[in-house]
N, CA, C and O of each residue as an XYZ file, in Angstrom:
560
protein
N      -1.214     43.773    -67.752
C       0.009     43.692    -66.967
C       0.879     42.582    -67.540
O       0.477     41.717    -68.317
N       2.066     42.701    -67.087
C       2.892     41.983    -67.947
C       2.727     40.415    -67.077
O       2.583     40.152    -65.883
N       2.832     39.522    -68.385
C       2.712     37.548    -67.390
C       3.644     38.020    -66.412
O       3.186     38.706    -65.499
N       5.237     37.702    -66.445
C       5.825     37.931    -65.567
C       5.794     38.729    -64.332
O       6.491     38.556    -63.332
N       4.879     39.643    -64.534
C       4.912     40.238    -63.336
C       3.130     39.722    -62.211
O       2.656     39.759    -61.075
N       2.888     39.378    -63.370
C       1.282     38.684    -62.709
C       1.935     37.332    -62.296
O       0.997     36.743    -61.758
N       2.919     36.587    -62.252
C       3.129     35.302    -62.004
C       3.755     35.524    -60.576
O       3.866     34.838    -59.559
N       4.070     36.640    -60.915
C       5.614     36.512    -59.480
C       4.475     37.239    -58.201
O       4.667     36.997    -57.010
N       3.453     38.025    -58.617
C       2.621     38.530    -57.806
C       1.145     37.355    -57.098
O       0.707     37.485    -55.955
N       0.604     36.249    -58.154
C       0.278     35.436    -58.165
C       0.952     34.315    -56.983
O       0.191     33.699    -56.236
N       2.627     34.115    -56.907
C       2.950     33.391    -56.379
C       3.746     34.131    -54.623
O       4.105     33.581    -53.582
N       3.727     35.167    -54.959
C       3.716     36.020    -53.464
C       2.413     35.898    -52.849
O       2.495     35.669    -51.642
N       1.442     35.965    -53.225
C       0.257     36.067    -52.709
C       0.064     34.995    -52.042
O       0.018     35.241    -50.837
N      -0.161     33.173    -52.460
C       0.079     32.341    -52.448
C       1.338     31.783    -51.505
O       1.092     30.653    -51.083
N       2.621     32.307    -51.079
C       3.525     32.261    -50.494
C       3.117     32.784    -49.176
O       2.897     32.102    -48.174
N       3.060     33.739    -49.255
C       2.554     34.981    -48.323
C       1.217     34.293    -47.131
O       1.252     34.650    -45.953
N       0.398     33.562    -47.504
C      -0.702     33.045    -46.988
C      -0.212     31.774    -46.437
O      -0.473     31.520    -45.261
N       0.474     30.936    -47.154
C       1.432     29.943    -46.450
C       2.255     29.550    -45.409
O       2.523     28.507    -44.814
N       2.699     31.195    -45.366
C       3.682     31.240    -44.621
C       3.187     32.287    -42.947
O       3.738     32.934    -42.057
N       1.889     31.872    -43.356
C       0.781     32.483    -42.561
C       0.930     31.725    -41.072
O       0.560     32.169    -39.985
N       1.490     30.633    -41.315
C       1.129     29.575    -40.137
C       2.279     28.970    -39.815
O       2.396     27.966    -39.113
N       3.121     29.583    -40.328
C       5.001     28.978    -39.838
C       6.009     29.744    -39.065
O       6.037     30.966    -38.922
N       6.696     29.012    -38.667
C       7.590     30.054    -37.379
C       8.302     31.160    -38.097
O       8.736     32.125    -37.469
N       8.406     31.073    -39.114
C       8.931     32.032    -40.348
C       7.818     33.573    -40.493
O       7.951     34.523    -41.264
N       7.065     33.402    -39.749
C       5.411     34.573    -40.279
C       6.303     36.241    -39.274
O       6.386     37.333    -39.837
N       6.635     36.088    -38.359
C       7.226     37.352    -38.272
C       8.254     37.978    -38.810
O       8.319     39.207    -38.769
N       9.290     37.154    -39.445
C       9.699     37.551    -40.378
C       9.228     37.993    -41.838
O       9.720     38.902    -42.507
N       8.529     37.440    -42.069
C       8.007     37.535    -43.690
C       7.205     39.365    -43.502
O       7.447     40.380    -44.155
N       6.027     39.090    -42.097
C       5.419     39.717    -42.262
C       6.353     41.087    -41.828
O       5.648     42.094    -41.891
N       7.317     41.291    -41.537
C       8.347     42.406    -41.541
C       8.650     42.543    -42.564
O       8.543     43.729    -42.876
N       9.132     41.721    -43.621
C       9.590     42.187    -44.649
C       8.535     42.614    -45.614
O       8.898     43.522    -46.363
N       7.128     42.112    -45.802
C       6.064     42.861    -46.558
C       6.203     44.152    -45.939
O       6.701     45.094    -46.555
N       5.768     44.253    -44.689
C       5.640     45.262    -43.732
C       6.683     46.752    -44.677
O       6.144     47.748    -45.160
N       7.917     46.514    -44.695
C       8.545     46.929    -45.043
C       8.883     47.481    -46.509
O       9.380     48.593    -46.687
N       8.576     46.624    -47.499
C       8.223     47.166    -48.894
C       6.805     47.887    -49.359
O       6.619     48.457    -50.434
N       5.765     47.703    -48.185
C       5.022     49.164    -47.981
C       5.416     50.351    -47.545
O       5.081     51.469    -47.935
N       6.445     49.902    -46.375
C       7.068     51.661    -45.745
C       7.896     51.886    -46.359
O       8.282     53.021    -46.077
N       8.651     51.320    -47.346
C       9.603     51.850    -48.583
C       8.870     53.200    -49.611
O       9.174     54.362    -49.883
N       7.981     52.439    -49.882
C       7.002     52.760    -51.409
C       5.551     53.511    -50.874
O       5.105     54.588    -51.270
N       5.237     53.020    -50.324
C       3.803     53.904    -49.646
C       3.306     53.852    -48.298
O       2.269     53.271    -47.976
N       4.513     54.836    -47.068
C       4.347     54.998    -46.106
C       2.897     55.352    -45.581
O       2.539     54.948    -44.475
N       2.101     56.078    -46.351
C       1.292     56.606    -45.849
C      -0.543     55.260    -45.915
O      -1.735     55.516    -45.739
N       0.328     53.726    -46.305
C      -0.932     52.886    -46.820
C       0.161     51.633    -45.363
O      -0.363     50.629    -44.880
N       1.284     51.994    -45.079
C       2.146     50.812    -43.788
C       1.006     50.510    -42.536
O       0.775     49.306    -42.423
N       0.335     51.292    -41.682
C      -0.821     51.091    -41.228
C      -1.887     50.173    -41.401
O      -2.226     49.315    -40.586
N      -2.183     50.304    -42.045
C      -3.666     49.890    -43.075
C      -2.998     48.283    -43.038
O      -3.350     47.250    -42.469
N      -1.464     48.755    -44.257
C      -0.975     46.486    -44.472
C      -0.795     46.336    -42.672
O      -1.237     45.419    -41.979
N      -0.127     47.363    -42.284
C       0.385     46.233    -40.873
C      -1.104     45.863    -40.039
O      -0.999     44.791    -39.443
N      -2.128     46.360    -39.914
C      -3.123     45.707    -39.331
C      -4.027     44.437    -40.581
O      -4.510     43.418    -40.089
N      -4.115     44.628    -41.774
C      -4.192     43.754    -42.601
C      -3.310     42.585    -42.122
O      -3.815     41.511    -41.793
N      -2.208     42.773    -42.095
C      -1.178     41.541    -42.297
C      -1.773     40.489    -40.869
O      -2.023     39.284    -40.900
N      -1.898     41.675    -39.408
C      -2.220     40.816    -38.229
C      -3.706     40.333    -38.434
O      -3.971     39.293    -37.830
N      -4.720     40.891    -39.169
C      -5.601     40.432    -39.234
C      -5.963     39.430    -39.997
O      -6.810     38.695    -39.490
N      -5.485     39.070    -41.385
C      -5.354     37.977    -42.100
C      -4.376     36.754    -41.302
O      -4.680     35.580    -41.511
N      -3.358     37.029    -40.511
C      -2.838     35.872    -40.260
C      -3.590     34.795    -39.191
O      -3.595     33.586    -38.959
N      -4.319     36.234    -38.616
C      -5.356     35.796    -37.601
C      -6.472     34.765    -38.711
O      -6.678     33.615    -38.324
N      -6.892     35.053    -39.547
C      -7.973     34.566    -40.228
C      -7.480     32.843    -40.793
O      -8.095     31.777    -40.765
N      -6.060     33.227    -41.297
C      -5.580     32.179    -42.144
C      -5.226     30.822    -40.876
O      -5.350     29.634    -41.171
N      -4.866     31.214    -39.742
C      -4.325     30.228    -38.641
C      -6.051     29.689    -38.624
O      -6.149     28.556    -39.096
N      -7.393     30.293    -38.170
C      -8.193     29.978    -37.862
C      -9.297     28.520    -38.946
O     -10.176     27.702    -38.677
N      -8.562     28.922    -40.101
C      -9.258     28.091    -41.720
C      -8.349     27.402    -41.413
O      -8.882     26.340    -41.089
N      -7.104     27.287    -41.278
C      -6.431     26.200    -41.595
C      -6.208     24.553    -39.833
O      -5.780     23.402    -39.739
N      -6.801     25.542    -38.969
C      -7.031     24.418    -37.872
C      -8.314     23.998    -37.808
O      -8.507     22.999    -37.115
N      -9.575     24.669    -38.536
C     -10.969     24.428    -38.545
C     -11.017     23.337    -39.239
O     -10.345     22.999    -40.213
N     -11.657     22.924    -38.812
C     -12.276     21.519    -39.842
C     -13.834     21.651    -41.239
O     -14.288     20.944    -42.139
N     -14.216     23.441    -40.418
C     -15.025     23.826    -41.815
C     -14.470     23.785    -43.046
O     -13.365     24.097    -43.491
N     -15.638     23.259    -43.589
C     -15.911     22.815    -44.967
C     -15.502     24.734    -45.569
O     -15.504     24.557    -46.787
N     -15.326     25.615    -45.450
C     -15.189     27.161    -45.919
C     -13.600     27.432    -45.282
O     -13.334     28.617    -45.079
N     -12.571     26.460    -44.965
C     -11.527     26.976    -44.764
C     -11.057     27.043    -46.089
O     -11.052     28.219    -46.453
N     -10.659     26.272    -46.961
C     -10.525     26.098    -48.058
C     -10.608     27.633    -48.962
O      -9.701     28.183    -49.588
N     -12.142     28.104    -48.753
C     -12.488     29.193    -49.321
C     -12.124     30.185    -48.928
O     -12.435     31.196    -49.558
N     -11.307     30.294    -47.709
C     -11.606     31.657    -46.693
C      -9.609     31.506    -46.992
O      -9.005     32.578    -47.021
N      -8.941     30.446    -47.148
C      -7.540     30.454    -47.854
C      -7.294     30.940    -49.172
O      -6.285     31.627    -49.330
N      -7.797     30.781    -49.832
C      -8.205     31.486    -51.833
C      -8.321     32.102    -51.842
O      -7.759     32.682    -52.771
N      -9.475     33.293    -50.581
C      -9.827     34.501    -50.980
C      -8.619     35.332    -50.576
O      -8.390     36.339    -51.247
N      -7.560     34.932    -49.229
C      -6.424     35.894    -49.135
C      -5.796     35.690    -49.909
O      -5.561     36.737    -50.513
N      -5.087     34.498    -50.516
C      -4.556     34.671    -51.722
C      -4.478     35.577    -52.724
O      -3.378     36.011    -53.066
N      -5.642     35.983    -53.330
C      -6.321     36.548    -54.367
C      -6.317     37.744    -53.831
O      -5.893     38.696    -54.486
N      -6.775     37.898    -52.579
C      -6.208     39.256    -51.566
C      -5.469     40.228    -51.871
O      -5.667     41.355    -52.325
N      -3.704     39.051    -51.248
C      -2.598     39.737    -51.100
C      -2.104     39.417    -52.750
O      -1.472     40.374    -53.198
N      -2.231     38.501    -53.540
C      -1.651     38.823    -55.264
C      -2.764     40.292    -55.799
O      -2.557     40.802    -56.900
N      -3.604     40.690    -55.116
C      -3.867     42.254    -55.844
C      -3.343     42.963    -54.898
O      -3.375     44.093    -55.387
N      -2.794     43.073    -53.672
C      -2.168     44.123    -53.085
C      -0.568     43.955    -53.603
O       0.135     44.845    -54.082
N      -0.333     43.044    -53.446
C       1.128     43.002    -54.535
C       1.480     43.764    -55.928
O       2.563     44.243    -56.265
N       0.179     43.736    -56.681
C       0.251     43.284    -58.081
C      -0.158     45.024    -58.346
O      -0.054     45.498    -59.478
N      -0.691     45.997    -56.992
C      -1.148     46.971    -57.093
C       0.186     48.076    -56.555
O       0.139     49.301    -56.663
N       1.331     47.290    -55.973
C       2.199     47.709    -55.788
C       3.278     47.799    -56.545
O       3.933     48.838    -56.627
N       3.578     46.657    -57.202
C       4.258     46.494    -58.447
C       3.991     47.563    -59.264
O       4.692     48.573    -59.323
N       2.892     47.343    -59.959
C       2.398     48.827    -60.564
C       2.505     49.714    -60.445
O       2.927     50.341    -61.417
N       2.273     50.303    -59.446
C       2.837     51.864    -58.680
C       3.937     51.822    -58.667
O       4.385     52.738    -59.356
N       4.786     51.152    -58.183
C       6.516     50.408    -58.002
C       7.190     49.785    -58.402
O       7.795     49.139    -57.546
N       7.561     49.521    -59.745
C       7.943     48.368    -60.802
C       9.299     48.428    -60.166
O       9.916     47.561    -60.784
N      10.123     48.953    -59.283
C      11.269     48.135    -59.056
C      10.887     47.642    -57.722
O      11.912     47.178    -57.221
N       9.670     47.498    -56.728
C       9.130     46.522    -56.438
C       9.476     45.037    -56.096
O       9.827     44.321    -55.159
N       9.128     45.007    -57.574
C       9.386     43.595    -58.152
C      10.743     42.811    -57.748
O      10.592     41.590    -57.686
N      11.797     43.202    -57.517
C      12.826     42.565    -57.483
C      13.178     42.273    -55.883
O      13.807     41.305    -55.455
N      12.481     43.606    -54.943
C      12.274     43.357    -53.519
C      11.453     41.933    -53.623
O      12.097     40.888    -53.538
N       9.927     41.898    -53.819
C       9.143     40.546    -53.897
C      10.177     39.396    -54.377
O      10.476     38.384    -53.742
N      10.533     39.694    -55.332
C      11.631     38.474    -56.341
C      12.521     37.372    -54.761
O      12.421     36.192    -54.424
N      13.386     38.665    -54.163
C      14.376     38.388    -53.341
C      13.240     37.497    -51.797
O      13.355     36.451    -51.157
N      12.342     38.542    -51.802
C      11.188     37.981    -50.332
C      10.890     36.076    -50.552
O      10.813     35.188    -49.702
N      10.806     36.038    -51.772
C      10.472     34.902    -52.268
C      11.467     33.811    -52.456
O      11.183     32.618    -52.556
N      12.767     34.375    -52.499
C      14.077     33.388    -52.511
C      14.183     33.265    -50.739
O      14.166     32.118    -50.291
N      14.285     34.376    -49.786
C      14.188     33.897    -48.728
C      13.051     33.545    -48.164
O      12.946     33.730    -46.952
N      12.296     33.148    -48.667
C      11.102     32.871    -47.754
C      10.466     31.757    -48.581
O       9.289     31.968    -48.873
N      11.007     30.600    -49.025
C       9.969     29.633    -49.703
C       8.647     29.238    -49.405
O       8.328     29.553    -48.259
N       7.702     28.611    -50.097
C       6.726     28.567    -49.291
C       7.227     27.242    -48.254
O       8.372     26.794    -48.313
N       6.371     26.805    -47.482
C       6.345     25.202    -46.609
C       6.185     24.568    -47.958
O       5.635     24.986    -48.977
N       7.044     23.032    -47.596
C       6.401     22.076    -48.614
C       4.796     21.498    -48.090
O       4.378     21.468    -46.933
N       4.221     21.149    -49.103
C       2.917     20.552    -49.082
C       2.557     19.821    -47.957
O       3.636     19.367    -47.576
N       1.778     19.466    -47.264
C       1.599     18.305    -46.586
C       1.217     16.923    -46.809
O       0.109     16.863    -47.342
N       1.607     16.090    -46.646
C       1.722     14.579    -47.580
C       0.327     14.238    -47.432
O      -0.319     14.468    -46.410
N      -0.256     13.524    -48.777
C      -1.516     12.959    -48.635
C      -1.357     11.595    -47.365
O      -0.424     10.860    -47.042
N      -2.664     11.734    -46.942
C      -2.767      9.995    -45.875
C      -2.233      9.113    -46.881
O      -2.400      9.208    -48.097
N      -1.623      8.311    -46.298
C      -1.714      7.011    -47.202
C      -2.836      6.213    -47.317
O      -3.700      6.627    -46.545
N      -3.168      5.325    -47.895
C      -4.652      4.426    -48.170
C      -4.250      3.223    -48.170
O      -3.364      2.821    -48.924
N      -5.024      2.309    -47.089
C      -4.495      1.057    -46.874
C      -5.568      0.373    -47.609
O      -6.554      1.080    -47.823
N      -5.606     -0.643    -47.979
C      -6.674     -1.262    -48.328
C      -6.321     -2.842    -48.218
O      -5.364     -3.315    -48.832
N      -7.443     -3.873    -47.118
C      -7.339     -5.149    -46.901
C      -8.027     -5.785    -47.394
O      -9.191     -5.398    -47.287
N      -7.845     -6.925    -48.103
C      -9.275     -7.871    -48.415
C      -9.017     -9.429    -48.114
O      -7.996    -10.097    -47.950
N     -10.325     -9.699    -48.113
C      -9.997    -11.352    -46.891
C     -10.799    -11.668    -47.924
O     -11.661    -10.983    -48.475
N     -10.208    -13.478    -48.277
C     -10.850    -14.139    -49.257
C     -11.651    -15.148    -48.298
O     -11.171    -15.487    -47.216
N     -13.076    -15.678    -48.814
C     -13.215    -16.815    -48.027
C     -13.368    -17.760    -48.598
O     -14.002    -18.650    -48.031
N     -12.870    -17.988    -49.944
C     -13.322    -19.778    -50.427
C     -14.501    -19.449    -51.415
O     -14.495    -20.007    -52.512
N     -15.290    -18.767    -51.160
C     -16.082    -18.679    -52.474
C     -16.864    -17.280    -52.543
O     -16.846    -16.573    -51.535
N     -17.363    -16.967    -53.378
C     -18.032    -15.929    -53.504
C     -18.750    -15.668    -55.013
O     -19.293    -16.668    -55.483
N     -18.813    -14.384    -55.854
C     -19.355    -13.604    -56.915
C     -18.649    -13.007    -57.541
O     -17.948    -12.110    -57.070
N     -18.654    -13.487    -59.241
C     -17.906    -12.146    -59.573
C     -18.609    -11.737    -60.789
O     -18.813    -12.459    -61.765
N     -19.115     -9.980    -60.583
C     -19.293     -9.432    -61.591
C     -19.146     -8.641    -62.838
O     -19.844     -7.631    -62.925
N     -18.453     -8.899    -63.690
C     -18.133     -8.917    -65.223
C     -18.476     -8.496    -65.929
O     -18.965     -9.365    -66.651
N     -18.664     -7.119    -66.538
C     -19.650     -6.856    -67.846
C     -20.670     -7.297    -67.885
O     -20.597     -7.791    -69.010
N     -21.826     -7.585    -67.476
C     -23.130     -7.705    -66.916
C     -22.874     -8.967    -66.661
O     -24.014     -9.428    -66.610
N     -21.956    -10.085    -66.411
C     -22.222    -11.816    -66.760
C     -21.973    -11.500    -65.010
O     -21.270    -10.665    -64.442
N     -22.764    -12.425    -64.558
C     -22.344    -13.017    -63.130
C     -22.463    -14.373    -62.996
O     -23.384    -15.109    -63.352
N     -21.302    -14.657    -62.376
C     -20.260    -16.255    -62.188
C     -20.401    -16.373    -60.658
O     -20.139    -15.434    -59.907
N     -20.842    -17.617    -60.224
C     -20.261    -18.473    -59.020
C     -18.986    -18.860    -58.648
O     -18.630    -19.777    -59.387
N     -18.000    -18.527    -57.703
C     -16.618    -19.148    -58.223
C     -16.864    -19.903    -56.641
O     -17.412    -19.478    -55.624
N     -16.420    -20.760    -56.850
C     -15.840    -21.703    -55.526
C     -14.414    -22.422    -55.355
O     -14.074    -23.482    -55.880
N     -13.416    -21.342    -54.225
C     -12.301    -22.418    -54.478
C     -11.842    -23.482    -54.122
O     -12.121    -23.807    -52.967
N     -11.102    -24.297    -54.821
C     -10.690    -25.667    -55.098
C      -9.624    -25.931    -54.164
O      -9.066    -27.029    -54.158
């Protein structure tokens, strides 16, 4: 398959799962919804209970604190970039519907790492270790 079209399907997929958990998800999921009942009415069923059932899945990984949300986010990914990427194919003008889904629908930006505080209290003397040498320091 062509890069370009594995990139843009790659990053729908990825978008698509993102946008799993934002006030934006009934929209989006209308407009997937919709470039199935364009192109393959007879598979609109099948995505529209897919779509409610993954969003169901993706809200549930992403408020869990399991250690497998992580995993259970990758695998829709990888999901919906082969249901994309299987549509494209069948539908190469497709592509320019996804193209446009993707200009209106950015993903969320990231969520900011914690910041990291870090304190240290001196007391007048202590150890310091050096390339194997260890020193007494006492301050003056």
């Amino acid at each position: 398959m062509d890069p370009e079209i594995t990139a843009l399907t790659q990053e729908a997929g990825g978008t698509l799962v993102a946008l799993m958990a934002t006030d934006t998800w009934q929209a989006v999921r209308g407009a997937v919804l919709h470039m199935w009942q364009a192109r393959q009415p007879e598979h609109a069923a099948a995505v529209d209970a897919e779509l409610t059932a993954d969003q169901q899945e993706a809200a549930a990984a992403g408020l869990s604190a399991a250690p497998d949300g992580d995993r259970v986010l990758a695998e829709l990914r990888s999901q919906w970039q082969a249901n994309f990427r299987r549509l494209v194919a069948a539908h190469p003008e497709a592509a320019a519907e996804l193209r446009a889904l993707l200009a209106d629908f950015p993903p969320p930006p990231a969520p900011a790492a914690p910041a990291l505080a870090q304190h240290a209290t001196a007391s007048g003397s202590g150890r310091v270790y050096q390339a194997g040498r260890d020193q007494h320091i006492t301050e003056r």
